Every structure is written in C-alpha cells, then in structure tokens.
Amino acid sequence: MKTFALFITISLSTLTVTSVAGKDTSKRSPQEMDKFITELMDKMTIEEKIGQLNLPVSGEITTGQAKSSDVARKIEQGLVGGLFNLKGVEKIRDVQKLAVENSRLGIPLIFGMDVIHGYETIFPIPLGLSCSWDMAAIEQSARIAAIEASADGISWTFSPMLDISRDPRWGRVSEGSGEDPFLGGAIAKAMVLGYQGADLNNQLGRNDEIMACFKHFALYGAGEAGRDYNTVDMSRNRMFNEYMYPYEAAVKAGAGSAMASFNEVDGVPATANKWLMTDVLRNQWGFDGFVVTDYTGISEMIEHGIGDLQTVSARALNAGIDMDMVSEGFVGTLKKSIDEGKVSIETLNTACRRMLEAKYKLGLFDDPYKYCDLKRPARDIFTKEHRQAARKIAGESFVLLKNSSTTPGSSAAPLLPLKKQGTVAVIGPLANTRSNMPGTWSVAARLNDYPSVYEGLKEVLAGKVNVTYAKGSNLISDAVYEEHATMFGRSLNRDNRTDQEMLDEALKVAAGADVIVAALGESSEMSGESSSRTNLNMPDVQRTLLEALLKTGKPVVLTLFTGRPLTLNWEQENVPAILNVWFGGSETAYAIADVLFGDVNPSGKLTMTFPKNVGQIPLFYNHKNTGRPLKEGKWFQKFRSNYLDVDNDPLYPFGYGLSYTTFQYSDIALSTPSMEHNGSVVASVTVTNTGKYDGAEVAQLYIRDLVGSITRPVKELKGFEKVFLKAGESKTISFEITPGLLSFYDYDLNYVAEPGDFDIMIGGNSRAVKTTRLTLR
Ligand code: BGC
C-alpha cells in the first residue's frame, strides 16, 4: 500500500523548501532515481549532506518522548542519516516523524539493527545454522527475520556476517559460517536473498523485505591469536583464494550495504583502506551499495595510530566509506576537511548519493512509514508458524558428535535416540536457563519467553517421561569469569552453595533417574564479540560434574552448548553420546526433545574443525600440503611437519556429523575421465541409507588440484547436496564439474583453471571420501 503523505512546506529564515517524503518513487528506472536524487542534493547544504552519513548512538528514546532525546535535536537539524538498535515500531515511527516533519528537507531515516539470527523468533547461532547445510532453511530463517524486524520498524540489518575463521579461540566464530569459503558463499547468498527478497530485479520492493549489510569487510576472522579486534596480516593470494569469496557472493546477490571491519588489512585499517573499499569492492566486484563503518570504526583509527579524528575521518571518506557508525567523525570534521581541501565536495557528494540511493531503493521516499505499520507486530512477530520453522531448523543444526552404547566396545545399540519412558534427569548449569537459549547477538530476543531445556523437555514429554532437574555446578569456578561470560541479561544466577553441595544434590537427582541429560558447555556470552578464549576445555567445575555423573554408571548424554569448537578429547573418550546443540535459538529446548527422543534424526555436519588441543590452532581441512607432509596415518616422523606431543588430526573434521542411521557411498563415476577447457564433467555417487532410521545426509564434493603454478590446498569443498533417504533407500547424486569450479587466483591474481590432474572426492565428511582422478586438458 502506498501512502501519499502531504508535502510539508517549512519556511526557514532563508529557504523555502518542500519535504521530499511522500513522493512516489517506487518502480522508477535508475535514471529516474538519479534525477530524483540530483534534484534533492541540489537543495542540500554541505552540513545536510554530511548529516546523511551520520549513524549516531540512539541513546534512550522512549515512545512518545522521542522529541526530548538528545538525538532528536540532531535529527531536526538534518544531521542524522539513520539510527540503530531501537526496538519497537511506535518508537521508530515517532523518530521517523521527527525527520520527516521537523527537518528542513524531510529526508527519512534508515533504521538498522543487529538482526543476526532471527528477531524475536530466534534461529540457531549462525555457526549452528551453517551446520544444517540447508540453504533453503537458511534463506527461510533470514526471510522470517526480515518479516519480524520489518514489522517492528526495522529496514536494515547488520547481517550476514561472512568472516571466514579458522581460529576457535575467536569468540565471533559463533556469528559466522565456519572455515570454508565455498559454503560461506552459498550461505551469504541465501541470507541476502532471505532478507532482501529472492527476485534480484525486485529486491526490497515489499514492506517485509529489509536491506542486508554484509560484514565485516574484510578478513575480520583472521585476527592474530584469535584475539578479538587484533591485527590481520595476510597475502593477497590467501585473501582471494580463501577469504574473499563469501563477501563477493553477497555483492553478487545484491546486498545493499557492507560494513567495514575493525582490523587492518595490509597495514591500513579496513575503514581507511582505499584498495579494499574502492579498488576491490567497487571497481573489481561492482558493488553499488553503501559502506558503513563498524561501531566507532573511525575514531578507533586514532588508536590504530594513523591520525587524529579529522585525519582519520577524511581518510575513511576518501577510501570509500559512506556512513560513520557512532564516531561522529564525519559530522564533527568533514566540513573543515572540505574547507581545507583535504576532502573534495565530489567525494562527499558520492557518499551522500549512496545513502540517498539506499533510502530510495528501500522505498522510504515513497513512504517513510513503509516499515511502521502498527498492526503488523501482533500479526507478524513470534508467530506459531515462525516458531515451528525455528524448531525445525534448530534440530537440523545440531551435530551428533558421538553415539555409542553405554558399555564401551559392546555391540549393544547406541544410547540415542532415547526411549520415551522412565525418568530423565536434566543436569547442568545450562539445563534450566531461558535467557541463554537464543545465543549470542540476539538483540531483539524475549529473554524470558523461551523455555529452558528442563521446561521444554517436561512440556514435550508430559505423561510419558518423568523429567527431573539439578543445576549440579556453576558455569565455572571463577566467579569473575562467570560474570564476564553472562552479561546482557544472560545471568546463570550463580549459586552460592559450595561445589560439593551442588554436586551432592545432582547425584541425588541422578540416582533417581534412568538416563542423565547433562546440559553443559559454554554460556551464550562465552562466545560472540569480545569473548575470545585460550582454553577451550569444558570448564573446570562442569568437567568434575560430568565425571561424577558418569561414575554413577547411568547412561549420560552430553548435550553440549557452545558457540565455537571446543577441545573435547576427554569427553569423546568417556561419554557415550555427545549432541552438540550450539545455541539453537528460541526453540532450542523443543528441538532438543525432538532429537534426543528420535522424532528428528540429527543431520548437522560441522562447518568448523574441532581440534584436539589449542596448540593445533589454526587447524582446518583445506590446508596446504607443505614440502614435508606427514605420511597418512602417522603421528610423528622426524623432520616432517608435525608435533612431538599430538598428531596432526583434528578430533572431529570439517563436514563431520553422525546420524541415527548410517550411509554408504558407492565409488565415484565420472561421465568422462578428462575434460576440455570449455567443457564439463559430471561426477556421480550413489548414497544408500544402510541403517534402520530414515534420515538426511550431506554429500560433499571436494577437489584437489595436484599440480599448480602456485601451491594448492589438499582439499577444497566445491559442492554439496543434502538428501533425505528412507531406511534402505538409495539415491544417485551428481555434481557438475566445470572449469570454473576448478579455478583459483594465481600468483598474479588472475582467476584461472590450469590444465592437469585433479583428485575428485565425494563423501560424508572431509576425511571419509571416495576418490577418483580427472584430467583438465
Ligand atoms: C559489531 C558489529 C555490529 C555493530 C553494531 C559492533 O560492535 O562488531 O558486528 O553490527 O557493533 O551493533
């Protein structure tokens, strides 16, 4: 529905202008957009142009009181381009009204938020979501997030996060899609289409489609030592072959905006890096959206040591940044830089134009209240359908890491799935917390409205299973650490009893149970931003609890909460069943019930390698061979690339995840053993469900370029397909291999497919593959 708001004429001392809001700009051609914006910019003062580039802190804005907030004054002066992380459609409408009615030109604001994995209906953390390998489900999660956020006034989300990372010490791996660029690119596309709309020619046309902002451009996941915000230094070769693909995929999918990363790239902070922001992003990839800095990204360059606020603000704009998040370096200094000739008016115009274009594409000039339909929240947010979808996707994101019988070495049936009978004791610091279920970066979450594991299991299993509970331990013995790991309303209500008292209570509850579900691991804020760790073991008191539970002789399922790969050697050795549930979002508890009790067969596969110890990090499947590789199956060989104290293998490899059933792969059939440079070859395998349960399998295609002009990885993911197979059923899966799929960036960064031999590998994880050989002529 278009609304044609009245044109508002405001007389100022020297100027009489007409508000632009309310003009119908929908469905106009790019030429018409240019004309509209040119005419608007002709009316703008330098200060107003700079104002469009400003994204300040919203401060406390209360519904009905928007006018009295500090930011209101700036909005009325035309010194604000947008606001972020304001929640509530009425509040947002009030603020929009200020911009439209009280600022000289009535240019609408853009309202952003970190809608990272859902809005009020929360989906699994992105790392978990990626383990579903289900692009339709991932796109649907973004679609639902867009519907809910847009119903609440939001038109722009700071998502998807596309930073490839190989370092689980970095807490923000929870926000990304793991270590693989090919998968990361597919997910980037799915997310952008989910947010902005799948029809590339008509994205953002609807009022339930919102603008994506892919981040953090670039290489933020490669910080030294896994420490957040740390320095990145990387060859261009590695950048383009191993890190850039997901960002480029987001550009291709039409992402309307990008966010600069905090880190430096090649010695220059990304926020001032012209090569990155202009040469690569715009000139090489053709990005035509706008670039926003990350939070205080501009003023942080003073700490980086490249100048004062005026200098770094000018450098950012000159590099190709369009919007300044929070620093207020642009509003504070750009005018002076223009007067001093340090920034040209053309550069300012370009950035201002990009901001106005974004608002135009969103349809905000047509209807500034497009996202402010007061009837929508009740209808569109946290609905039954959305929650059902979230529950299904959560189940798909879980990764079954181990499932054996309770007697080691016996041929008895594996512990999972559990039978719906008897008494199940849910024990652990993560067992009865609501606020930790959604996981990190869930800004709009209704923290008290999602069931805890204990509550969810009780509800789902009512009348069949008696569910009991004990906390068993705190998160970690160090109270200060626990406080840091449970911020933002995610308290685990630290227990003041002694460790022994808590343990005794847990053992009493365990004594009355047939099965123990141990809900252990990280709290939600133990991963995410500013949550780097150097020790990735199960926290001390939780390990003691787990040992004591195992000693009872009862069957124990470790239901593992985590936002990152942990080091779980002891657990793998000693616990019969481990289900990694990440943080599954608002419906976590129900999804856990579905999977533990066999209504859903787990199908998640890891998208990040689990190392055996922290010293192996960075450990990733697509590494290079080196000149001194370790022989297959060996641990230590003198003068080979290895360690004295641990082998080179991960605990769980990339692509790994078990099911309640088993799958068998046939040998690979190639349509022809060789391929011309302009041709293609089809590689097929037959996958058979050889177990007793129906289930889904993710078949993965890897290649190895055996001889290159530069060294090539031992394996690279180049395709995947998730298939559902009934017990006993077989399906043939085919992958088309084209020269494009075999291409890489050579030494001079040309994208080439070099003739020669390639290993073609297909299997259920990066370690278990069938292999054949293909020659490219
Ligand atoms: C994070 C971004 C986020 C921004 C806005 C920053 O601290 O790095 O990912 O989008 O804050 O909340």
Short mmCIF file of N, CA, C and O in Angstrom, two decimals, residues 174-252:
data_model
loop_
_atom_site.label_atom_id
_atom_site.label_comp_id
_atom_site.label_asym_id
_atom_site.label_seq_id
_atom_site.Cartn_x
_atom_site.Cartn_y
_atom_site.Cartn_z
N SER A 174 31.14 -17.87 16.35
CA SER A 174 29.72 -18.20 16.56
C SER A 174 28.80 -17.45 15.60
O SER A 174 27.71 -17.90 15.29
N GLU A 175 29.26 -16.28 15.14
CA GLU A 175 28.42 -15.42 14.29
C GLU A 175 28.58 -15.70 12.80
O GLU A 175 27.91 -15.10 11.98
N GLY A 176 29.55 -16.56 12.47
CA GLY A 176 29.84 -16.80 11.06
C GLY A 176 29.45 -18.21 10.64
O GLY A 176 28.77 -18.93 11.36
N SER A 177 29.93 -18.60 9.44
CA SER A 177 29.55 -19.90 8.90
C SER A 177 30.72 -20.86 8.85
O SER A 177 30.73 -21.79 8.06
N GLY A 178 31.73 -20.59 9.68
CA GLY A 178 32.81 -21.56 9.77
C GLY A 178 33.99 -21.25 8.89
O GLY A 178 34.25 -20.10 8.55
N GLU A 179 34.70 -22.32 8.49
CA GLU A 179 36.02 -22.13 7.89
C GLU A 179 36.05 -22.22 6.37
O GLU A 179 37.10 -22.00 5.77
N ASP A 180 34.94 -22.54 5.75
CA ASP A 180 35.03 -22.80 4.32
C ASP A 180 34.44 -21.70 3.44
O ASP A 180 33.27 -21.33 3.61
N PRO A 181 35.21 -21.19 2.47
CA PRO A 181 34.70 -20.10 1.64
C PRO A 181 33.57 -20.50 0.69
O PRO A 181 32.66 -19.70 0.45
N PHE A 182 33.62 -21.72 0.17
CA PHE A 182 32.58 -22.13 -0.78
C PHE A 182 31.22 -22.20 -0.08
O PHE A 182 30.22 -21.63 -0.54
N LEU A 183 31.20 -22.87 1.06
CA LEU A 183 29.96 -22.94 1.84
C LEU A 183 29.56 -21.54 2.31
O LEU A 183 28.38 -21.16 2.25
N GLY A 184 30.55 -20.78 2.76
CA GLY A 184 30.28 -19.41 3.22
C GLY A 184 29.63 -18.57 2.13
O GLY A 184 28.73 -17.77 2.41
N GLY A 185 30.06 -18.77 0.89
CA GLY A 185 29.49 -18.02 -0.24
C GLY A 185 28.04 -18.42 -0.49
O GLY A 185 27.17 -17.57 -0.74
N ALA A 186 27.78 -19.72 -0.38
CA ALA A 186 26.40 -20.19 -0.60
C ALA A 186 25.48 -19.63 0.48
O ALA A 186 24.34 -19.21 0.22
N ILE A 187 25.98 -19.59 1.69
CA ILE A 187 25.17 -19.07 2.80
C ILE A 187 24.98 -17.56 2.68
O ILE A 187 23.89 -17.03 2.94
N ALA A 188 26.03 -16.87 2.23
CA ALA A 188 25.92 -15.42 2.02
C ALA A 188 24.76 -15.12 1.08
O ALA A 188 23.91 -14.26 1.33
N LYS A 189 24.72 -15.87 0.00
CA LYS A 189 23.67 -15.67 -0.99
C LYS A 189 22.29 -15.95 -0.38
O LYS A 189 21.35 -15.15 -0.51
N ALA A 190 22.18 -17.08 0.30
CA ALA A 190 20.89 -17.45 0.90
C ALA A 190 20.40 -16.38 1.86
O ALA A 190 19.21 -16.03 1.88
N MET A 191 21.31 -15.85 2.65
CA MET A 191 20.91 -14.86 3.65
C MET A 191 20.47 -13.55 2.99
O MET A 191 19.46 -12.95 3.36
N VAL A 192 21.26 -13.10 2.01
CA VAL A 192 20.91 -11.84 1.35
C VAL A 192 19.55 -11.96 0.67
O VAL A 192 18.69 -11.08 0.78
N LEU A 193 19.33 -13.08 -0.01
CA LEU A 193 18.04 -13.27 -0.68
C LEU A 193 16.91 -13.36 0.34
O LEU A 193 15.80 -12.86 0.12
N GLY A 194 17.19 -13.97 1.48
CA GLY A 194 16.18 -14.08 2.53
C GLY A 194 15.78 -12.70 3.06
O GLY A 194 14.61 -12.42 3.27
N TYR A 195 16.75 -11.85 3.26
CA TYR A 195 16.45 -10.52 3.80
C TYR A 195 15.83 -9.59 2.75
O TYR A 195 14.87 -8.88 3.01
N GLN A 196 16.46 -9.57 1.57
CA GLN A 196 16.09 -8.54 0.59
C GLN A 196 15.05 -8.98 -0.42
O GLN A 196 14.51 -8.15 -1.14
N GLY A 197 14.83 -10.31 -0.48
CA GLY A 197 13.90 -10.84 -1.48
C GLY A 197 14.67 -11.62 -2.54
O GLY A 197 15.77 -11.24 -2.92
N ALA A 198 14.07 -12.71 -2.98
CA ALA A 198 14.78 -13.63 -3.85
C ALA A 198 14.79 -13.17 -5.31
O ALA A 198 15.60 -13.64 -6.10
N ASP A 199 13.90 -12.24 -5.66
CA ASP A 199 13.85 -11.77 -7.03
C ASP A 199 14.84 -10.60 -7.19
O ASP A 199 14.57 -9.48 -6.76
N LEU A 200 15.98 -10.93 -7.84
CA LEU A 200 17.05 -9.93 -7.93
C LEU A 200 16.61 -8.62 -8.57
O LEU A 200 17.18 -7.56 -8.32
N ASN A 201 15.59 -8.70 -9.42
CA ASN A 201 15.15 -7.47 -10.09
C ASN A 201 14.15 -6.67 -9.28
O ASN A 201 13.76 -5.58 -9.65
N ASN A 202 13.73 -7.23 -8.19
CA ASN A 202 12.71 -6.51 -7.41
C ASN A 202 12.96 -6.63 -5.91
O ASN A 202 12.04 -6.75 -5.12
N GLN A 203 14.26 -6.62 -5.54
CA GLN A 203 14.55 -6.74 -4.12
C GLN A 203 14.07 -5.49 -3.39
O GLN A 203 14.09 -4.39 -3.94
N LEU A 204 13.68 -5.65 -2.16
CA LEU A 204 13.27 -4.56 -1.27
C LEU A 204 11.96 -3.90 -1.71
O LEU A 204 11.60 -2.83 -1.21
N GLY A 205 11.25 -4.54 -2.62
CA GLY A 205 10.00 -3.96 -3.10
C GLY A 205 8.91 -4.04 -2.04
O GLY A 205 8.05 -3.17 -1.96
N ARG A 206 8.97 -5.05 -1.22
CA ARG A 206 7.89 -5.27 -0.25
C ARG A 206 8.23 -4.64 1.10
O ARG A 206 9.39 -4.42 1.40
N ASN A 207 7.22 -4.45 1.91
CA ASN A 207 7.50 -3.85 3.22
C ASN A 207 7.92 -4.88 4.26
O ASN A 207 8.11 -4.55 5.42
N ASP A 208 8.07 -6.15 3.82
CA ASP A 208 8.65 -7.12 4.76
C ASP A 208 10.02 -7.60 4.26
O ASP A 208 10.51 -8.64 4.68
N GLU A 209 10.61 -6.83 3.36
CA GLU A 209 11.99 -7.11 2.92
C GLU A 209 12.88 -5.99 3.44
O GLU A 209 12.52 -4.81 3.37
N ILE A 210 14.02 -6.35 3.97
CA ILE A 210 14.90 -5.33 4.55
C ILE A 210 16.30 -5.42 3.95
O ILE A 210 16.67 -6.44 3.38
N MET A 211 17.04 -4.33 4.08
CA MET A 211 18.35 -4.28 3.44
C MET A 211 19.38 -5.06 4.26
O MET A 211 19.46 -4.92 5.47
N ALA A 212 20.16 -5.87 3.56
CA ALA A 212 21.23 -6.62 4.22
C ALA A 212 22.48 -5.75 4.29
O ALA A 212 22.66 -4.82 3.51
N CYS A 213 23.33 -6.06 5.26
CA CYS A 213 24.62 -5.39 5.36
C CYS A 213 25.63 -6.48 5.66
O CYS A 213 25.71 -6.97 6.78
N PHE A 214 26.37 -6.90 4.63
CA PHE A 214 27.32 -7.98 4.90
C PHE A 214 28.54 -7.41 5.61
O PHE A 214 28.91 -6.27 5.42
N LYS A 215 29.11 -8.23 6.46
CA LYS A 215 30.19 -7.76 7.31
C LYS A 215 31.12 -8.91 7.65
O LYS A 215 30.76 -10.05 7.41
N HIS A 216 32.26 -8.69 8.24
CA HIS A 216 32.88 -7.37 8.44
C HIS A 216 33.97 -7.32 7.40
O HIS A 216 34.92 -8.11 7.48
N PHE A 217 33.83 -6.41 6.47
CA PHE A 217 34.70 -6.37 5.30
C PHE A 217 36.00 -5.66 5.66
O PHE A 217 35.98 -4.47 5.91
N ALA A 218 37.12 -6.33 5.76
CA ALA A 218 37.31 -7.71 5.37
C ALA A 218 38.29 -8.39 6.31
O ALA A 218 39.05 -7.74 7.00
N LEU A 219 38.19 -9.73 6.29
CA LEU A 219 39.17 -10.60 6.94
C LEU A 219 39.15 -10.55 8.46
O LEU A 219 40.11 -10.94 9.12
N TYR A 220 38.06 -10.08 9.03
CA TYR A 220 38.00 -9.90 10.49
C TYR A 220 38.23 -11.22 11.24
O TYR A 220 38.67 -11.22 12.38
N GLY A 221 37.93 -12.33 10.58
CA GLY A 221 38.08 -13.63 11.23
C GLY A 221 39.50 -14.13 11.32
O GLY A 221 39.75 -15.21 11.86
N ALA A 222 40.44 -13.36 10.80
CA ALA A 222 41.82 -13.84 10.75
C ALA A 222 42.72 -13.09 11.73
O ALA A 222 43.93 -13.01 11.55
N GLY A 223 42.13 -12.56 12.78
CA GLY A 223 42.91 -11.81 13.78
C GLY A 223 43.96 -12.71 14.43
O GLY A 223 43.70 -13.88 14.73
N GLU A 224 45.12 -12.15 14.67
CA GLU A 224 46.21 -12.94 15.25
C GLU A 224 45.81 -13.49 16.61
O GLU A 224 45.21 -12.79 17.43
N ALA A 225 46.14 -14.76 16.84
CA ALA A 225 45.96 -15.44 18.12
C ALA A 225 44.49 -15.55 18.55
O ALA A 225 44.21 -15.80 19.71
N GLY A 226 43.58 -15.34 17.61
CA GLY A 226 42.16 -15.47 17.94
C GLY A 226 41.66 -14.40 18.89
O GLY A 226 40.58 -14.52 19.45
N ARG A 227 42.45 -13.35 19.06
CA ARG A 227 42.05 -12.29 19.99
C ARG A 227 41.22 -11.27 19.23
O ARG A 227 41.63 -10.80 18.17
N ASP A 228 40.05 -10.94 19.78
CA ASP A 228 39.14 -10.07 19.05
C ASP A 228 39.81 -8.72 18.77
O ASP A 228 40.58 -8.22 19.59
N TYR A 229 39.48 -8.15 17.65
CA TYR A 229 39.95 -6.83 17.20
C TYR A 229 41.45 -6.81 16.88
O TYR A 229 42.03 -5.74 16.67
N ASN A 230 42.08 -7.97 16.87
CA ASN A 230 43.54 -7.99 16.71
C ASN A 230 43.95 -7.82 15.24
O ASN A 230 43.14 -7.91 14.32
N THR A 231 45.24 -7.60 15.07
CA THR A 231 45.83 -7.36 13.75
C THR A 231 45.65 -8.55 12.80
O THR A 231 45.75 -9.69 13.23
N VAL A 232 45.41 -8.23 11.54
CA VAL A 232 45.35 -9.25 10.49
C VAL A 232 46.46 -8.94 9.49
O VAL A 232 46.65 -7.78 9.12
N ASP A 233 47.19 -9.94 9.08
CA ASP A 233 48.19 -9.76 8.04
C ASP A 233 48.18 -11.00 7.17
O ASP A 233 48.35 -12.11 7.66
N MET A 234 47.95 -10.82 5.89
CA MET A 234 47.70 -11.97 5.03
C MET A 234 48.13 -11.66 3.60
O MET A 234 48.00 -10.52 3.16
N SER A 235 48.61 -12.67 2.90
CA SER A 235 48.96 -12.46 1.49
C SER A 235 47.70 -12.24 0.67
O SER A 235 46.63 -12.75 1.02
N ARG A 236 47.85 -11.52 -0.42
CA ARG A 236 46.68 -11.32 -1.31
C ARG A 236 46.21 -12.66 -1.87
O ARG A 236 45.03 -12.89 -2.08
N ASN A 237 47.18 -13.52 -2.10
CA ASN A 237 46.84 -14.83 -2.62
C ASN A 237 45.88 -15.56 -1.69
O ASN A 237 44.85 -16.10 -2.10
N ARG A 238 46.21 -15.57 -0.41
CA ARG A 238 45.34 -16.23 0.56
C ARG A 238 43.99 -15.51 0.66
O ARG A 238 42.94 -16.14 0.74
N MET A 239 44.03 -14.18 0.66
CA MET A 239 42.78 -13.42 0.73
C MET A 239 41.81 -13.88 -0.33
O MET A 239 40.66 -14.21 -0.06
N PHE A 240 42.30 -13.85 -1.59
CA PHE A 240 41.37 -14.09 -2.69
C PHE A 240 41.01 -15.57 -2.84
O PHE A 240 39.90 -15.89 -3.24
N ASN A 241 41.93 -16.47 -2.50
CA ASN A 241 41.60 -17.88 -2.64
C ASN A 241 40.84 -18.43 -1.45
O ASN A 241 40.12 -19.42 -1.58
N GLU A 242 40.99 -17.82 -0.28
CA GLU A 242 40.46 -18.48 0.91
C GLU A 242 39.52 -17.63 1.76
O GLU A 242 38.84 -18.16 2.62
N TYR A 243 39.48 -16.34 1.56
CA TYR A 243 38.69 -15.49 2.48
C TYR A 243 37.64 -14.59 1.82
O TYR A 243 36.65 -14.24 2.43
N MET A 244 37.88 -14.18 0.59
CA MET A 244 37.04 -13.14 -0.01
C MET A 244 35.73 -13.64 -0.62
O MET A 244 34.77 -12.87 -0.76
N TYR A 245 35.69 -14.90 -0.99
CA TYR A 245 34.57 -15.40 -1.78
C TYR A 245 33.19 -15.10 -1.17
O TYR A 245 32.28 -14.65 -1.88
N PRO A 246 32.99 -15.31 0.14
CA PRO A 246 31.65 -15.02 0.69
C PRO A 246 31.24 -13.56 0.54
O PRO A 246 30.08 -13.27 0.24
N TYR A 247 32.18 -12.63 0.72
CA TYR A 247 31.83 -11.22 0.56
C TYR A 247 31.41 -10.94 -0.89
O TYR A 247 30.43 -10.25 -1.15
N GLU A 248 32.19 -11.52 -1.80
CA GLU A 248 31.88 -11.30 -3.21
C GLU A 248 30.52 -11.91 -3.56
O GLU A 248 29.74 -11.34 -4.34
N ALA A 249 30.23 -13.05 -2.95
CA ALA A 249 28.94 -13.71 -3.20
C ALA A 249 27.78 -12.82 -2.72
O ALA A 249 26.72 -12.76 -3.34
N ALA A 250 28.01 -12.12 -1.60
CA ALA A 250 26.95 -11.22 -1.09
C ALA A 250 26.73 -10.07 -2.06
O ALA A 250 25.60 -9.64 -2.29
N VAL A 251 27.81 -9.57 -2.63
CA VAL A 251 27.69 -8.48 -3.61
C VAL A 251 26.87 -8.98 -4.81
O VAL A 251 25.93 -8.32 -5.25
N LYS A 252 27.21 -10.18 -5.28
CA LYS A 252 26.50 -10.74 -6.44
C LYS A 252 25.03 -10.95 -6.14
O LYS A 252 24.18 -10.87 -7.02
#
